Coordinates of C-alpha atoms and ligand atoms in Angstrom, one line a residue:
M1138 CA -0.3 0.3 0.1
T1139 CA 1.4 3.5 -1.0
E1140 CA 1.6 6.4 1.7
A1141 CA -0.8 9.1 1.8
T1142 CA 0.1 12.5 1.4
S1143 CA -2.1 14.4 2.5
F1144 CA -4.4 14.7 5.6
D1145 CA -6.6 17.0 6.7
A1146 CA -3.7 17.7 8.8
V1147 CA 0.3 17.5 10.0
V1148 CA 1.3 17.4 13.6
I1149 CA 4.7 18.2 14.7
G1150 CA 5.9 16.4 18.0
A1151 CA 4.7 13.3 19.8
G1152 CA 4.4 14.9 23.2
F1153 CA 2.2 14.9 25.0
S1154 CA 1.0 17.5 23.9
G1155 CA 1.3 16.2 20.2
M1156 CA -0.2 12.3 20.9
Y1157 CA -3.2 14.4 22.8
M1158 CA -4.2 17.0 19.7
L1159 CA -3.2 14.0 17.4
H1160 CA -6.1 11.9 19.5
R1161 CA -8.9 15.1 19.3
L1162 CA -8.0 15.6 15.7
R1163 CA -8.8 11.5 15.0
G1164 CA -12.3 11.6 17.8
L1165 CA -13.2 15.0 15.1
G1166 CA -13.4 12.7 12.4
L1167 CA -10.2 14.0 10.5
T1168 CA -6.6 12.5 9.1
A1169 CA -3.7 13.4 10.1
R1170 CA -0.1 12.5 10.6
L1171 CA 2.3 13.6 12.9
Y1172 CA 6.0 13.4 12.5
E1173 CA 8.3 13.4 15.7
A1174 CA 12.5 13.3 15.9
G1175 CA 12.8 11.0 18.4
G1176 CA 12.6 7.3 18.3
G1177 CA 9.6 7.3 21.2
V1178 CA 6.5 9.1 22.2
G1179 CA 6.9 11.3 25.5
G1180 CA 9.5 14.7 23.6
T1181 CA 10.6 16.1 27.0
W1182 CA 10.7 12.6 28.7
Y1183 CA 11.9 11.2 25.8
W1184 CA 15.1 12.8 25.4
N1185 CA 15.8 13.8 29.7
R1186 CA 17.4 11.0 30.9
Y1187 CA 19.9 12.2 32.7
P1188 CA 19.8 10.1 36.8
G1189 CA 17.8 11.9 39.1
A1190 CA 15.8 13.0 35.9
R1191 CA 11.4 13.8 37.7
C1192 CA 8.5 16.1 37.0
D1193 CA 8.1 18.7 39.8
V1194 CA 5.1 19.4 39.6
E1195 CA 3.2 16.2 41.8
S1196 CA 2.3 13.2 40.0
V1197 CA -1.2 12.7 39.5
E1198 CA -1.5 16.5 39.1
Y1199 CA 1.3 15.7 35.6
C1200 CA -0.7 13.7 33.7
Y1201 CA -4.1 13.9 31.2
S1202 CA -7.5 14.5 32.7
F1203 CA -9.6 14.0 28.9
S1204 CA -9.9 10.4 29.8
E1205 CA -12.0 9.7 33.1
E1206 CA -11.3 5.7 32.8
L1207 CA -7.1 6.5 31.8
Q1208 CA -6.4 8.5 35.2
R1209 CA -9.1 6.2 37.0
D1210 CA -6.0 2.5 36.1
W1211 CA -3.8 4.0 36.2
D1212 CA -1.4 4.5 39.2
W1213 CA 1.3 6.7 40.8
T1214 CA 3.9 5.4 42.6
E1215 CA 6.1 8.3 44.5
R1216 CA 4.8 12.3 45.1
Y1217 CA 7.0 13.3 41.8
P1218 CA 6.8 10.4 38.7
S1219 CA 10.4 9.6 38.2
Q1220 CA 11.2 10.2 34.0
P1221 CA 11.4 6.8 32.9
E1222 CA 7.6 6.8 35.0
I1223 CA 6.4 10.1 33.4
L1224 CA 8.1 7.5 29.7
R1225 CA 6.5 4.1 31.2
Y1226 CA 2.3 6.4 30.9
A1227 CA 3.2 8.1 27.6
E1228 CA 3.4 4.7 26.2
H1229 CA 0.9 3.4 27.9
V1230 CA -1.8 6.0 26.8
A1231 CA -0.3 6.0 22.9
D1232 CA -0.8 2.2 23.0
R1233 CA -3.9 2.9 25.2
F1234 CA -5.5 5.2 22.1
D1235 CA -3.3 3.0 19.4
L1236 CA -1.9 6.7 18.5
R1237 CA 1.9 5.3 17.3
R1238 CA -0.5 4.4 14.4
D1239 CA 0.1 8.0 12.7
M1240 CA 3.7 9.0 14.1
R1241 CA 6.3 8.9 11.8
F1242 CA 9.1 8.4 14.9
R1243 CA 13.3 9.7 13.5
T1244 CA 11.5 12.1 11.4
R1245 CA 12.8 15.4 11.2
V1246 CA 10.0 18.5 10.1
T1247 CA 12.2 20.7 8.4
R1248 CA 10.1 22.9 5.9
A1249 CA 6.7 24.0 6.5
A1250 CA 5.3 26.4 3.0
Y1251 CA 1.7 27.2 3.8
D1252 CA 0.1 27.3 -0.7
E1253 CA -1.8 30.2 -0.4
A1254 CA -3.7 29.0 -3.6
A1255 CA -4.9 25.8 -2.5
A1256 CA -4.8 27.3 1.2
R1257 CA -2.7 24.1 2.4
W1258 CA 0.3 23.9 3.6
R1259 CA 3.6 21.3 2.2
V1260 CA 5.1 19.9 4.4
E1261 CA 8.6 18.0 4.1
T1262 CA 10.8 16.2 6.8
D1263 CA 14.8 14.9 6.5
R1264 CA 13.4 11.1 5.5
G1265 CA 12.8 12.9 1.8
D1266 CA 8.5 13.1 2.5
R1267 CA 6.5 15.7 1.2
V1268 CA 3.1 15.6 2.4
T1269 CA 0.4 18.5 2.4
A1270 CA -2.1 19.4 4.9
R1271 CA -4.6 21.8 5.5
F1272 CA -3.3 22.6 9.4
V1273 CA 0.0 22.8 11.0
I1274 CA 0.3 21.9 14.1
T1275 CA 2.9 22.4 16.0
A1276 CA 3.5 20.0 19.2
V1277 CA 7.6 20.5 19.6
G1278 CA 8.0 21.2 23.0
C1279 CA 9.2 24.5 24.6
L1280 CA 12.4 23.3 26.5
S1281 CA 13.6 20.5 23.5
D1282 CA 16.5 22.4 21.0
A1283 CA 19.3 21.5 23.8
R1284 CA 22.2 24.0 24.2
I1285 CA 25.6 23.3 24.5
P1286 CA 28.3 26.8 24.5
G1287 CA 30.3 27.2 22.4
F1288 CA 33.6 26.8 24.1
P1289 CA 36.3 26.7 22.5
G1290 CA 38.1 23.9 21.9
A1291 CA 34.8 21.2 23.5
E1292 CA 35.5 19.0 20.0
S1293 CA 39.6 18.6 21.8
F1294 CA 37.6 16.9 25.3
R1295 CA 39.7 13.4 25.3
G1296 CA 36.4 12.0 27.9
E1297 CA 32.6 11.6 27.0
S1298 CA 30.0 14.5 27.6
Y1299 CA 26.7 14.4 27.5
H1300 CA 23.8 17.2 27.8
T1301 CA 21.1 16.6 30.1
G1302 CA 18.4 16.9 27.4
R1303 CA 20.4 14.5 24.4
W1304 CA 21.1 12.1 27.7
P1305 CA 22.5 8.4 26.0
H1306 CA 19.6 5.3 25.7
E1307 CA 22.0 3.3 27.5
E1308 CA 23.7 3.5 30.8
V1309 CA 26.4 6.3 31.2
E1310 CA 29.4 4.1 33.0
L1311 CA 29.7 6.5 35.9
A1312 CA 31.6 4.9 38.4
G1313 CA 35.2 5.6 39.7
K1314 CA 34.9 8.4 37.0
R1315 CA 35.5 12.3 37.5
V1316 CA 32.9 14.4 36.4
A1317 CA 32.7 18.0 36.4
V1318 CA 28.9 19.5 35.6
I1319 CA 28.1 22.9 33.9
G1320 CA 24.9 24.6 35.0
T1321 CA 22.9 24.7 37.9
G1322 CA 19.2 25.6 36.6
S1323 CA 16.5 22.9 37.4
S1324 CA 18.4 19.5 35.8
G1325 CA 21.5 20.5 37.1
I1326 CA 19.9 20.6 40.6
Q1327 CA 18.1 17.6 40.0
V1328 CA 21.3 16.1 38.4
I1329 CA 24.4 16.8 41.1
P1330 CA 23.5 14.8 43.6
V1331 CA 22.7 11.2 42.0
L1332 CA 26.2 12.2 39.8
A1333 CA 28.0 12.4 43.3
E1334 CA 26.7 8.8 44.4
L1335 CA 27.9 7.8 41.4
A1336 CA 31.2 9.4 40.7
A1337 CA 34.3 9.2 42.9
E1338 CA 34.3 13.3 42.2
V1339 CA 32.3 15.7 40.9
T1340 CA 33.0 19.3 39.5
V1341 CA 30.5 21.8 40.0
F1342 CA 30.9 25.3 37.8
Q1343 CA 28.2 27.3 39.0
R1344 CA 28.1 30.9 37.0
T1345 CA 24.7 31.6 39.0
P1346 CA 23.4 30.5 41.8
N1347 CA 19.1 28.9 41.6
Y1348 CA 17.1 29.2 44.0
T1349 CA 15.7 26.0 45.0
I1350 CA 14.0 24.0 47.2
P1351 CA 13.3 20.8 48.8
A1352 CA 10.8 19.1 47.0
W1353 CA 10.6 16.2 49.3
N1354 CA 10.0 13.2 47.5
R1355 CA 8.1 9.8 48.6
P1356 CA 6.1 7.3 47.6
L1357 CA 2.2 7.9 46.7
Q1358 CA 0.6 6.6 49.7
P1359 CA -2.2 4.6 48.2
E1360 CA -5.2 5.8 50.2
Y1361 CA -4.6 10.0 49.6
A1362 CA -4.1 8.2 45.8
R1363 CA -7.6 6.9 46.5
W1364 CA -8.9 9.9 47.5
V1365 CA -7.6 12.2 44.4
K1366 CA -9.3 9.7 42.6
D1367 CA -12.2 10.2 44.4
N1368 CA -12.2 13.9 44.0
Y1369 CA -10.5 14.1 40.7
A1370 CA -13.4 17.1 39.1
D1371 CA -12.8 18.6 41.5
I1372 CA -8.8 19.2 41.6
R1373 CA -8.7 20.0 37.7
R1374 CA -11.5 22.5 38.5
R1375 CA -8.7 24.0 41.0
M1376 CA -5.7 23.5 39.7
R1377 CA -7.0 24.8 35.9
D1378 CA -8.9 28.2 37.2
S1379 CA -5.0 28.6 39.7
L1380 CA -2.7 30.9 38.6
F1381 CA 0.1 27.9 37.8
G1382 CA -2.1 24.9 37.1
I1383 CA -1.2 23.4 40.2
A1384 CA -3.4 22.0 43.4
A1385 CA -1.2 23.3 45.9
S1386 CA -2.4 27.0 47.7
F1387 CA -1.3 30.4 46.3
N1388 CA -2.2 32.6 49.4
T1389 CA -3.2 36.3 49.1
G1390 CA -1.6 38.2 52.3
S1391 CA 0.9 40.2 51.6
A1392 CA 4.5 39.2 53.6
L1393 CA 5.4 43.5 54.1
E1394 CA 2.1 43.1 56.3
A1395 CA 2.8 40.2 58.2
S1396 CA 4.4 39.3 61.8
E1397 CA 7.9 38.8 61.8
Q1398 CA 6.6 35.2 63.9
E1399 CA 3.6 34.6 61.1
L1400 CA 6.0 35.0 57.7
R1401 CA 8.9 32.7 59.7
E1402 CA 5.8 30.5 60.4
E1403 CA 4.7 29.8 56.9
L1404 CA 7.4 29.9 55.6
E1405 CA 8.8 27.2 57.8
A1406 CA 5.2 25.4 56.8
R1407 CA 6.0 25.5 52.7
W1408 CA 10.1 24.9 53.0
A1409 CA 8.5 21.1 55.1
H1410 CA 5.5 20.3 53.2
G1411 CA 8.4 21.2 49.8
G1412 CA 7.9 21.5 46.3
P1413 CA 5.8 24.9 43.8
G1414 CA 4.1 26.1 47.0
F1415 CA 6.4 27.1 48.4
L1416 CA 6.0 30.8 46.5
G1417 CA 2.4 30.5 47.5
A1418 CA 3.0 32.1 51.2
F1419 CA 3.1 35.9 49.9
A1420 CA 0.9 37.1 47.0
D1421 CA 3.6 40.4 46.9
T1422 CA 7.1 38.5 46.6
A1423 CA 6.2 38.1 43.4
V1424 CA 5.6 42.1 42.7
D1425 CA 7.2 43.3 45.4
P1426 CA 11.6 44.1 45.6
R1427 CA 11.6 43.5 49.7
A1428 CA 8.2 41.5 50.2
N1429 CA 10.7 38.8 47.9
E1430 CA 14.2 40.0 49.9
L1431 CA 11.9 38.2 52.8
V1432 CA 12.0 35.3 51.2
A1433 CA 14.7 35.2 49.6
E1434 CA 16.4 36.1 52.7
F1435 CA 14.8 32.9 54.3
V1436 CA 15.4 30.0 52.1
R1437 CA 20.0 31.6 52.0
E1438 CA 19.6 31.3 55.9
K1439 CA 17.8 27.7 55.1
I1440 CA 21.6 27.4 53.1
R1441 CA 23.8 29.0 55.7
Q1442 CA 22.6 26.2 58.1
T1443 CA 23.1 22.7 56.1
V1444 CA 26.4 23.9 53.7
E1445 CA 29.1 23.3 56.3
D1446 CA 31.4 25.7 55.2
P1447 CA 30.7 28.7 55.0
R1448 CA 32.3 29.6 51.7
V1449 CA 30.8 27.6 50.2
A1450 CA 27.2 28.5 51.3
E1451 CA 27.8 32.0 50.2
L1452 CA 29.1 31.0 47.2
L1453 CA 25.3 28.4 46.6
S1454 CA 23.4 31.7 47.6
P1455 CA 21.3 34.4 45.3
R1456 CA 22.2 37.8 45.0
D1457 CA 21.6 38.7 42.0
H1458 CA 17.9 38.2 41.0
P1459 CA 14.5 37.9 42.5
I1460 CA 12.8 34.3 43.8
G1461 CA 10.8 33.3 41.6
T1462 CA 11.8 35.0 38.9
K1463 CA 14.0 32.5 37.5
R1464 CA 11.9 29.1 37.2
P1465 CA 12.6 27.9 40.4
C1466 CA 14.0 24.3 41.0
F1467 CA 13.2 21.8 43.6
D1468 CA 15.9 19.2 45.0
T1469 CA 16.0 15.9 46.9
D1470 CA 20.1 16.5 48.8
Y1471 CA 20.7 19.4 46.8
Y1472 CA 22.9 21.6 48.9
A1473 CA 24.1 19.0 51.6
T1474 CA 25.8 17.0 48.7
F1475 CA 28.4 20.7 49.1
N1476 CA 29.1 19.2 52.7
R1477 CA 29.9 15.3 50.6
P1478 CA 34.4 15.2 50.5
N1479 CA 34.4 14.2 46.7
V1480 CA 31.7 17.7 46.0
R1481 CA 33.9 21.3 44.8
L1482 CA 32.2 24.2 43.4
V1483 CA 33.5 26.3 41.4
D1484 CA 32.1 29.9 41.3
V1485 CA 33.0 30.3 37.0
R1486 CA 31.6 33.6 36.9
R1487 CA 34.9 35.0 38.7
T1488 CA 36.7 32.7 36.6
P1489 CA 35.2 31.9 34.1
I1490 CA 35.6 29.1 31.5
E1491 CA 37.7 29.8 29.0
E1492 CA 38.4 26.8 27.0
I1493 CA 37.3 23.0 26.9
T1494 CA 41.4 21.2 27.0
A1495 CA 41.7 17.8 26.5
A1496 CA 41.3 17.1 29.5
G1497 CA 38.7 19.3 30.3
P1498 CA 37.3 22.6 31.5
R1499 CA 40.3 25.6 31.8
T1500 CA 39.3 28.8 33.3
A1501 CA 42.1 31.2 34.3
E1502 CA 42.4 29.1 37.7
A1503 CA 42.9 26.4 36.9
T1504 CA 42.1 23.2 34.7
Y1505 CA 40.3 20.3 36.1
E1506 CA 41.0 17.2 34.9
V1507 CA 37.8 14.5 33.9
D1508 CA 36.7 11.7 32.2
V1509 CA 32.9 13.1 31.8
I1510 CA 31.5 16.5 30.9
V1511 CA 28.0 16.6 31.7
Y1512 CA 26.4 19.9 30.5
A1513 CA 23.2 21.5 32.1
T1514 CA 23.0 24.7 30.0
G1515 CA 19.6 24.7 28.7
Y1516 CA 17.2 25.7 26.3
D1517 CA 17.1 27.2 23.1
A1518 CA 13.5 27.7 25.1
L1519 CA 9.9 28.5 22.9
T1520 CA 11.5 29.6 19.9
G1521 CA 14.3 27.7 19.4
A1522 CA 12.0 24.1 18.1
L1523 CA 9.7 25.9 16.2
L1524 CA 12.1 28.4 14.5
A1525 CA 14.7 25.7 13.8
I1526 CA 12.0 24.5 10.7
D1527 CA 12.2 26.8 7.8
V1528 CA 8.5 28.2 7.9
T1529 CA 7.4 30.3 5.9
G1530 CA 3.3 31.8 5.9
A1531 CA 1.2 33.2 3.3
G1532 CA 3.6 35.2 0.3
G1533 CA 6.6 33.4 1.8
A1534 CA 6.9 35.5 4.1
A1535 CA 9.3 33.9 7.1
L1536 CA 8.4 33.2 10.5
R1537 CA 11.8 33.8 11.6
E1538 CA 11.9 37.3 10.0
K1539 CA 9.0 38.1 11.7
W1540 CA 10.5 36.3 14.6
A1541 CA 12.8 38.4 15.3
A1542 CA 13.0 41.3 17.3
G1543 CA 11.0 38.2 19.4
P1544 CA 7.7 35.8 19.0
R1545 CA 4.7 37.1 18.5
T1546 CA 1.2 35.4 18.6
Y1547 CA -2.4 36.3 19.1
L1548 CA -2.6 34.1 22.5
G1549 CA 0.4 32.0 21.7
L1550 CA -1.7 29.9 19.7
M1551 CA -1.4 31.1 16.0
T1552 CA 0.2 34.0 14.4
A1553 CA -0.8 36.5 12.0
G1554 CA 0.6 35.5 8.3
F1555 CA 0.1 31.9 8.8
P1556 CA -2.6 30.6 8.7
N1557 CA -3.8 27.1 9.9
L1558 CA -0.9 27.8 11.7
F1559 CA -1.0 26.4 15.5
T1560 CA 1.0 26.1 17.8
I1561 CA 0.4 24.3 21.3
T1562 CA 2.1 26.1 24.6
G1563 CA 3.0 28.5 22.6
P1564 CA 4.2 32.1 23.0
G1565 CA 2.4 34.2 24.7
S1566 CA 0.5 31.5 26.3
P1567 CA 1.4 30.2 30.4
S1568 CA 2.7 27.4 29.1
V1569 CA 6.2 27.1 30.9
L1570 CA 4.4 29.1 33.3
S1571 CA 2.2 26.8 34.6
N1572 CA 2.5 22.2 34.9
M1573 CA 1.8 21.7 31.2
F1574 CA -0.6 19.0 31.4
V1575 CA -3.8 21.6 32.2
S1576 CA -1.9 24.6 29.4
I1577 CA -1.8 21.6 26.9
E1578 CA -4.4 19.9 27.2
Q1579 CA -6.5 23.2 27.1
H1580 CA -4.9 24.7 24.3
V1581 CA -5.9 20.8 22.6
D1582 CA -9.7 20.9 23.7
W1583 CA -9.5 24.5 22.3
I1584 CA -8.4 24.1 18.7
A1585 CA -10.4 21.1 18.1
D1586 CA -12.9 23.4 19.5
C1587 CA -11.6 26.0 16.7
L1588 CA -11.9 23.6 13.7
R1589 CA -15.5 21.8 14.5
H1590 CA -16.1 25.7 14.4
L1591 CA -14.5 25.7 10.8
A1592 CA -16.4 22.4 9.4
E1593 CA -19.5 23.3 10.7
S1594 CA -19.6 27.6 10.0
G1595 CA -18.2 25.9 6.5
A1596 CA -14.8 27.6 6.8
T1597 CA -11.5 26.7 5.7
V1598 CA -9.6 29.2 6.5
I1599 CA -8.8 31.1 10.0
E1600 CA -5.4 33.2 10.7
A1601 CA -4.9 35.2 13.3
D1602 CA -5.8 38.8 12.5
A1603 CA -2.7 41.6 12.9
D1604 CA -4.3 44.1 15.0
A1605 CA -5.2 40.9 17.5
E1606 CA -2.2 39.9 17.8
D1607 CA -0.2 43.3 18.4
A1608 CA -2.9 43.8 21.7
W1609 CA -2.5 40.9 22.9
M1610 CA 1.6 41.6 22.6
R1611 CA 0.9 44.4 24.6
H1612 CA -0.5 42.6 27.3
V1613 CA 1.5 39.7 27.7
G1614 CA 4.1 42.3 27.6
E1615 CA 2.0 44.9 30.5
I1616 CA 1.1 41.9 32.6
A1617 CA 5.0 41.0 32.9
A1618 CA 6.3 44.3 33.6
A1619 CA 4.2 44.6 36.2
T1620 CA 6.1 41.8 37.6
L1621 CA 9.7 40.7 38.7
F1622 CA 10.3 38.6 36.3
P1623 CA 12.0 41.2 33.8
R1624 CA 14.4 41.9 36.6
A1625 CA 16.1 37.9 36.2
N1626 CA 18.7 37.1 32.9
S1627 CA 16.2 33.9 32.8
W1628 CA 15.7 31.8 29.5
Y1629 CA 11.7 33.1 30.2
L1630 CA 12.9 36.3 28.7
G1631 CA 15.9 34.7 26.5
A1632 CA 18.5 35.3 28.4
N1633 CA 20.6 32.8 27.7
I1634 CA 20.9 32.7 24.2
P1635 CA 23.4 35.4 22.7
G1636 CA 21.5 37.8 20.2
K1637 CA 18.8 36.4 21.2
P1638 CA 16.4 39.5 21.7
R1639 CA 15.5 40.2 25.5
V1640 CA 11.5 39.3 25.4
F1641 CA 9.5 38.1 28.3
M1642 CA 7.9 35.3 26.5
P1643 CA 4.4 33.6 28.6
Y1644 CA 1.6 35.0 28.8
A1645 CA 2.4 35.5 33.1
G1646 CA -1.3 36.4 34.5
G1647 CA -2.2 32.8 35.7
V1648 CA -4.0 29.7 33.8
G1649 CA -7.4 30.9 34.5
T1650 CA -7.2 33.9 33.6
Y1651 CA -6.2 32.9 29.9
R1652 CA -8.5 30.4 29.6
A1653 CA -11.8 32.5 30.5
A1654 CA -10.1 35.0 28.3
C1655 CA -9.6 31.9 25.3
D1656 CA -12.8 30.5 26.1
E1657 CA -14.1 34.4 25.5
I1658 CA -13.1 34.6 22.4
A1659 CA -14.0 31.5 20.7
A1660 CA -17.8 32.5 22.7
K1661 CA -17.6 35.8 20.6
G1662 CA -17.3 33.7 17.6
Y1663 CA -13.5 33.6 17.6
E1664 CA -13.3 37.4 17.9
G1665 CA -9.4 39.1 16.3
F1666 CA -9.6 35.7 14.4
V1667 CA -10.4 36.1 10.8
M1668 CA -12.1 32.9 9.1
S1669 CA -12.9 32.3 5.2
Ligands
LIG675 O1 18.3 24.8 32.2 P1 18.5 25.9 32.4 P2 17.8 23.5 33.1 N1 28.9 28.3 31.2 O2 18.7 27.4 31.8 C1 24.6 27.8 32.8 C2 12.7 22.7 33.0 N2 13.5 21.4 33.7 O3 17.7 22.7 31.7 O4 22.3 30.9 34.6 C3 28.8 28.1 32.3 O5 17.9 26.6 34.0 C4 23.6 28.5 33.3 O6 23.3 29.8 34.4 P3 23.1 31.6 33.9 C5 12.3 24.1 33.6 O7 11.6 24.7 33.5 C6 12.6 21.0 34.5 O8 18.5 23.8 34.1 O9 23.5 31.9 33.0 N3 26.6 28.2 32.6 C7 22.3 27.8 33.9 O10 22.7 27.4 35.8 C8 14.0 24.4 33.4 O11 13.4 25.5 34.3 C9 12.9 20.2 35.7 O12 24.3 32.1 34.8 C10 26.8 28.3 31.8 C11 22.6 26.0 33.7 O13 23.4 26.5 32.9 C12 13.8 24.3 32.1 O14 13.1 23.2 31.9 C13 14.0 19.0 34.9 C14 26.9 29.1 30.6 C15 21.1 26.0 32.2 O15 19.8 26.1 33.0 C16 15.7 24.1 31.5 O16 16.6 24.0 33.2 C17 15.2 20.3 34.3 C18 27.7 28.9 30.1 N4 28.7 28.6 29.1 C19 14.7 21.3 33.3 N5 25.3 28.9 30.4 C20 12.0 19.6 36.6 O17 10.4 19.6 36.1 C21 24.6 27.8 30.3 N6 25.3 27.9 31.9 C22 12.0 19.1 37.4

């Protein structure tokens, strides 16, 4: 049988967004082809196999809600799900909904060009596929374009090097080895304590210290899991209406108005509970630098209490950005790891890595001889994976050019000039500021409803209106400007990628508010979109 080359929709990416999108497209009776660069489903969780990789949203909240049977049948085993368990879940979903038959793995979409005359997208892949589709839906992930800084000499290193986001599928032998870890974001903070257990020596190259809150991971108690399942409807509703898509309670009170005792009690209680709820202690920490400093200092005090060497404790203490303005980290034994005799910390803010020699990283002060280099150096976030595809819209306009000064979207769902192209959790939507499952399901459901509306109204093309997009981008910018987010050099702003425009990319108004805006726009006949 010859392969079909014409579809209603092409979906790019087999992570949790692409999988659910494919399922919804089928439910609408549409034909679809899904391309995936990796060798299996799971997206982030297919690639991020580094030791200690674990989600920091609670397992019972980091999963689909669209199928009552699925959420009843699946049993999580830990408070926070490990990467292997999340990958098993992704594979279970693919099997359960028979998704793989429309997927093509190890196939990277290289080009998507809109043919105005035909009102269809022409899609090409690195394996020579040439297909057309009415709609293209990108589900390429927000943190999927792994980046290693261009250190001179990196290729001359005679040991092994790995990026956390491209970790090998085979076991990496670490026993007895000397390991360098470059980067102390979420990935570094998760991998370092585990490497310290496995390897002979770990040298951590830190440029910017991060605030990290204990995760207090533990086995999931069966009674609690049962309670969650019995109360899912209410829990999911709370998550959808929340700021960040999680059920943890976020207080509305002010840190500045709290007495010293109230402040300490609230922070201690949230520290003891662990996880993302810590930042929900006081509402003004996100907007008021003085309130923020009270919480930041509480964390620094914890660091001083944990880390035995005061010099190391000070080096680990963040002072250059308010807490919560970079993606918060959640850890298992991160600070205590620096008390181990086989772990040392190198401050590359003071002495940057000048090159990677055959023996290992060299700073102005020393060459560090190692057997393995682990790059926990992050991603070209939110736009990298999408702009890696040569996307051209109406009139042959290139997306890379349109977004040269920063991404521009309407609701993070579409970008003007690119008809019938949808972006799941695109820039301009809450995406990375939320539990991704909540944002993914909301986007996929919104897109599916929109496609049904198009079919019912006899239209075949939908496009964001340029004025609506401008207004939305202003709104996204205003909300970010009212917070402390712009004060950090974070990947939210593209600050980690040399030359990337400094634009705060996600929508910071919360998933509940955002959902209401999307629903209202749909209810008004897709206001701000043009259909033909
Ligand atoms: O990447 P990052 P990540 N020289 O960009 C350093 C999600 N995630 O992979 O801060 C020296 O945060 C860089 O230093 P600086 C989560 O959303 C989730 O850790 O730029 N250092 C920083 O320390 C997260 O935010 C989970 O000064 C250099 C580090 O590399 C996102 O993914 C787990 C350098 C990069 O940190 C990305 O996290 C993991 C250089 N030239 C990831 N260049 C969970 O759910 C960069 N660095 C648990």
